[in-house]
C-alpha cells in the first residue's frame, strides 16, 4: 500500500485529467500540473506488485527512487516507478503526463526481476519507441470505437513495455523461475485471445499448440481463483459484450454474435451473460446503443 507522506499541489493550478480504457490497461492523461510528492510503501497481501510507466512530453520534473534520480535535464522522457518502493517526485507548472499502470502478472515478470529492470530502465534501447507508442495511443473512445480493437491495442502495449523492461536487464537479472511459467502463461493467453472464435478451442488444442500436456496446462492455473476454461469463457463473454455494444454490429442477431464467440447454444449464452454482467444480452445491447435496436436482435 502506498502511503503519501507529503503532497503539494498549488490551489490555483489549472489542470485536466482524462482516462482512456484500452482493455487490460488504462491510460491517464494529465495536463497543467504542478506538484511535489513523497511516498513510502508498505507491501500487504492483496496489493499487486507492478510499475507505473510515465511519459512526459513537456514540463520540468524530477523523480527519485531506490537511489536513482531521473529528470528532464538528463533527457528522460520515460520513467518507470516501482509501486512497491518509496519514491519522491516533483513537476513544474504546465507539465503534461501520460501514465499507465502494469501489474507484474500482466508483464509476466517476478517482483525481483521487475525491480531490477525498472531500476536500470535507462539501459533499454526501446525507451523512445515506447514513448512514441504511448504518445500516439488514442485519447478517447471515439478514436477506436470497437472494444475488441481497444483490447488488442492494450495487449500490444503490455508486450511492448515488457520488451523494454527485459531489454534493460543484465545477465542474471532474469532467472528461469522469473520468466518460465509467467511467460508461458502469457503465450497461452495470447493464443487463446487469437482463437476465441474457433469452435474447436479446448484445453487439448491449447496444450498441443504449446507442446505441453493438458495436465501441465491446468497446472499453470492451479493457484488462480478460476480454472483455465472459466478464464476462456470470460474472455469470450467480454468479446461478445463488446460486439453487442458495437454500433457496426447492430444489424446482427444476438444469437449470431454468440455463435461467433463460441456460444452455439443461445440459452446457455444468455444465462452465462446474465450471471457475469447482471443483464440479459438484449438489455445490454439496448443500453449500449441508446435503445436503438435492429429488428433482427
XYZ file of C-alpha atoms in Angstrom:
297
model
C 0.000 0.000 0.000
C 1.477 3.348 -0.958
C 1.407 5.956 1.782
C 1.569 9.576 0.618
C 3.561 11.379 3.337
C 3.689 14.714 1.539
C 1.745 16.148 -1.378
C 1.989 19.733 -2.623
C -0.465 20.937 -5.280
C -0.985 24.701 -5.704
C -4.631 25.657 -5.224
C -4.602 27.817 -8.346
C -3.350 25.019 -10.591
C -5.474 24.731 -13.738
C -5.240 21.047 -14.550
C -7.190 18.463 -16.521
C -7.356 14.693 -16.093
C -8.765 12.146 -18.543
C -8.715 8.362 -18.631
C -8.867 6.073 -21.657
C -9.548 2.367 -21.212
C -7.727 0.007 -23.571
C -8.848 -3.434 -22.457
C -6.404 -4.620 -19.785
C -4.831 -1.168 -19.252
C -5.922 2.424 -18.704
C -4.050 5.495 -19.898
C -4.328 8.547 -17.640
C -3.599 11.885 -19.309
C -2.793 14.819 -17.023
C -2.056 18.353 -18.219
C -1.209 21.617 -16.494
C 0.007 20.068 -13.258
C 2.453 21.465 -10.750
C 3.067 19.238 -7.754
C 5.511 17.694 -5.328
C 5.018 14.243 -3.817
C 6.805 11.959 -1.370
C 5.516 8.415 -0.867
C 6.576 5.474 1.277
C 5.360 1.966 0.695
C 4.192 -0.922 2.799
C 3.548 -4.150 0.951
C 0.492 -6.071 2.168
C -1.354 -9.119 0.896
C -3.732 -8.331 -1.931
C -1.820 -5.322 -3.283
C -0.288 -6.374 -6.630
C 3.305 -5.532 -7.445
C 3.840 -3.627 -10.639
C 5.138 -0.496 -12.285
C 3.770 2.879 -13.215
C 5.035 4.000 -16.618
C 5.037 7.752 -17.187
C 5.724 9.638 -20.409
C 6.204 13.394 -20.036
C 6.223 15.189 -23.398
C 6.620 18.613 -21.782
C 7.421 20.255 -18.445
C 10.260 20.105 -15.925
C 10.298 17.209 -13.489
C 12.467 15.080 -11.204
C 11.963 11.548 -9.875
C 13.988 9.717 -7.230
C 13.612 6.061 -6.256
C 15.940 3.364 -4.901
C 18.926 5.722 -5.015
C 18.408 6.585 -8.695
C 17.382 10.058 -9.877
C 15.971 10.969 -13.265
C 14.726 14.241 -14.706
C 14.002 16.171 -17.881
C 17.530 17.627 -17.548
C 19.011 14.202 -18.353
C 16.801 13.844 -21.422
C 14.486 11.280 -19.835
C 11.004 11.355 -21.347
C 10.038 7.923 -19.997
C 10.187 7.000 -16.325
C 9.295 3.756 -14.600
C 8.211 3.679 -10.952
C 8.177 0.512 -8.854
C 4.883 0.894 -6.982
C 6.129 -1.232 -4.060
C 9.026 1.118 -3.210
C 9.351 4.587 -1.716
C 9.711 7.450 -4.181
C 9.642 11.210 -4.489
C 8.758 13.341 -7.498
C 8.271 16.977 -8.406
C 6.890 18.633 -11.533
C 6.772 22.247 -12.643
C 3.683 24.151 -13.745
C 2.438 23.145 -17.170
C 3.733 19.590 -17.016
C 1.952 17.100 -19.262
C 1.915 13.454 -18.238
C 0.605 10.179 -19.654
C 0.614 7.405 -17.087
C -0.117 3.671 -17.354
C -0.017 1.044 -14.596
C 1.116 -2.519 -15.385
C 0.965 -5.347 -12.863
C 3.790 -7.839 -12.547
C 1.320 -10.538 -13.585
C 0.447 -8.702 -16.799
C 4.137 -8.303 -17.626
C 4.980 -11.918 -16.823
C 7.854 -10.897 -14.519
C 8.538 -11.724 -10.900
C 8.915 -8.899 -8.371
C 12.728 -9.148 -8.155
C 13.123 -9.202 -11.924
C 10.701 -6.302 -12.307
C 12.631 -4.212 -9.786
C 15.953 -4.948 -11.459
C 14.599 -3.894 -14.845
C 12.821 -0.787 -13.566
C 15.926 0.448 -11.744
C 18.002 0.206 -14.929
C 15.461 1.353 -17.483
C 17.948 3.837 -18.967
C 19.815 0.854 -20.461
C 16.877 -0.068 -22.680
C 17.206 0.882 -26.355
C 13.398 0.764 -26.622
C 12.546 3.767 -24.439
C 11.988 6.147 -27.355
C 9.841 3.562 -29.143
C 7.687 3.081 -26.038
C 7.384 6.855 -25.560
C 6.189 7.373 -29.134
C 3.749 4.480 -28.805
C 2.203 5.852 -25.589
C 2.004 9.369 -27.006
C 0.172 8.021 -30.065
C -2.374 5.989 -28.105
C -5.966 7.221 -28.645
C -7.189 9.769 -26.109
C -10.913 8.965 -26.348
C -13.225 6.046 -27.121
C -14.407 7.682 -30.338
C -10.973 7.275 -31.903
C -11.191 3.475 -31.542
C -14.881 2.649 -31.024
C -14.602 -1.148 -31.302
C -13.923 -2.785 -27.940
C -12.078 -5.772 -29.400
C -9.629 -3.411 -31.120
C -9.063 -1.414 -27.919
C -8.312 -4.604 -26.029
C -5.852 -5.744 -28.716
C -4.149 -2.359 -28.528
C -3.863 -2.706 -24.759
C -2.360 -6.182 -25.114
C 0.158 -4.874 -27.657
C 1.151 -2.080 -25.256
C 1.800 -4.612 -22.494
C 4.042 -6.647 -24.798
C 5.994 -3.566 -25.894
C 6.568 -2.399 -22.313
C 7.603 -5.916 -21.337
C 10.169 -5.940 -24.158
C 11.516 -2.590 -22.949
C 11.923 -3.877 -19.394
C 13.635 -7.091 -20.452
C 15.983 -5.205 -22.783
C 17.176 -3.169 -19.776
C 18.228 -6.263 -17.832
C 21.678 -7.703 -17.303
C 22.504 -11.439 -17.471
C 21.362 -12.857 -14.173
C 18.621 -10.296 -13.583
C 16.075 -12.619 -15.168
C 16.363 -16.158 -13.930
C 14.362 -19.015 -15.354
C 11.918 -19.106 -12.478
C 11.022 -15.486 -13.206
C 10.296 -15.969 -16.883
C 9.326 -19.621 -17.286
C 5.732 -20.180 -16.172
C 4.661 -16.498 -16.372
C 5.988 -16.200 -19.923
C 4.322 -19.459 -20.958
C 1.054 -18.227 -19.499
C 1.348 -15.003 -21.497
C 1.891 -17.031 -24.662
C -1.144 -19.168 -23.845
C -3.305 -16.107 -23.151
C -2.298 -14.524 -26.457
C -3.049 -17.783 -28.269
C -6.484 -18.068 -26.646
C -7.393 -14.466 -27.496
C -6.466 -15.091 -31.138
C -8.622 -18.232 -31.246
C -11.680 -17.184 -29.225
C -13.834 -17.546 -32.338
C -12.586 -21.065 -33.013
C -15.290 -23.598 -32.013
C -12.573 -26.254 -31.702
C -10.715 -24.340 -28.988
C -10.230 -26.625 -25.995
C -7.638 -27.444 -23.329
C -6.333 -30.192 -25.623
C -5.816 -27.873 -28.612
C -4.242 -25.192 -26.406
C -1.833 -27.688 -24.845
C -0.928 -29.176 -28.229
C -0.175 -25.721 -29.670
C 2.336 -25.113 -26.869
C 3.891 -28.590 -26.783
C 2.798 -29.288 -23.213
C 0.436 -31.782 -21.625
C -3.106 -30.904 -20.646
C -2.122 -31.622 -17.040
C 0.733 -29.111 -17.286
C -1.630 -26.600 -18.841
C -4.103 -26.843 -15.986
C -1.204 -26.673 -13.527
C -0.339 -23.176 -14.738
C -3.762 -22.037 -13.457
C -3.711 -24.087 -10.250
C -3.078 -21.092 -7.966
C -5.691 -18.890 -9.633
C -9.217 -18.229 -8.401
C -10.656 -19.549 -11.673
C -9.861 -22.531 -13.850
C -8.365 -22.213 -17.316
C -11.710 -22.840 -19.004
C -13.523 -20.362 -16.787
C -10.930 -17.815 -17.891
C -11.570 -18.694 -21.554
C -15.348 -18.359 -21.133
C -14.936 -14.946 -19.526
C -12.766 -13.733 -22.399
C -15.429 -14.931 -24.844
C -18.135 -13.181 -22.848
C -16.094 -9.966 -22.911
C -15.708 -10.201 -26.683
C -19.427 -10.870 -27.155
C -20.275 -7.963 -24.852
C -18.083 -5.610 -26.914
C -19.662 -6.820 -30.154
C -23.167 -6.280 -28.780
C -22.230 -2.702 -27.867
C -20.681 -2.003 -31.269
C -22.974 0.121 -33.487
C -21.424 -1.587 -36.503
C -22.926 -4.895 -35.348
C -26.389 -3.532 -34.533
C -27.857 -5.321 -37.557
C -26.693 -8.747 -36.343
C -28.810 -11.109 -34.272
C -27.725 -11.730 -30.690
C -27.568 -15.463 -31.407
C -25.213 -14.864 -34.364
C -22.844 -12.840 -32.202
C -22.972 -15.533 -29.522
C -22.069 -18.221 -32.088
C -19.196 -16.100 -33.389
C -17.642 -16.029 -29.933
C -18.000 -19.715 -29.154
C -21.531 -19.980 -27.716
C -23.604 -22.130 -30.117
C -26.413 -22.506 -27.537
C -28.305 -19.179 -27.156
C -29.886 -20.226 -23.850
C -26.535 -21.118 -22.319
C -25.037 -17.850 -23.616
C -27.867 -15.758 -22.158
C -27.562 -17.491 -18.789
C -23.778 -17.018 -18.604
C -24.004 -13.425 -19.808
C -26.555 -12.504 -17.164
C -24.546 -14.242 -14.446
C -21.425 -12.283 -15.446
C -22.917 -8.833 -16.091
C -26.316 -8.791 -14.382
C -28.179 -8.094 -17.630
C -29.580 -10.138 -20.482
C -27.638 -9.742 -23.744
C -30.524 -7.810 -25.341
C -30.753 -5.487 -22.341
C -27.031 -4.784 -22.554
C -27.287 -4.071 -26.279
C -30.253 -1.755 -25.772
C -28.460 0.238 -23.073
C -25.190 0.393 -25.004
C -26.820 1.561 -28.221
C -29.142 4.079 -26.584
C -32.270 1.995 -27.096
C -31.591 1.734 -30.837
C -32.011 -1.899 -31.767
C -32.201 -3.702 -35.057
C -35.342 -5.844 -35.646
C -33.208 -8.988 -36.002
C -31.841 -8.510 -32.483
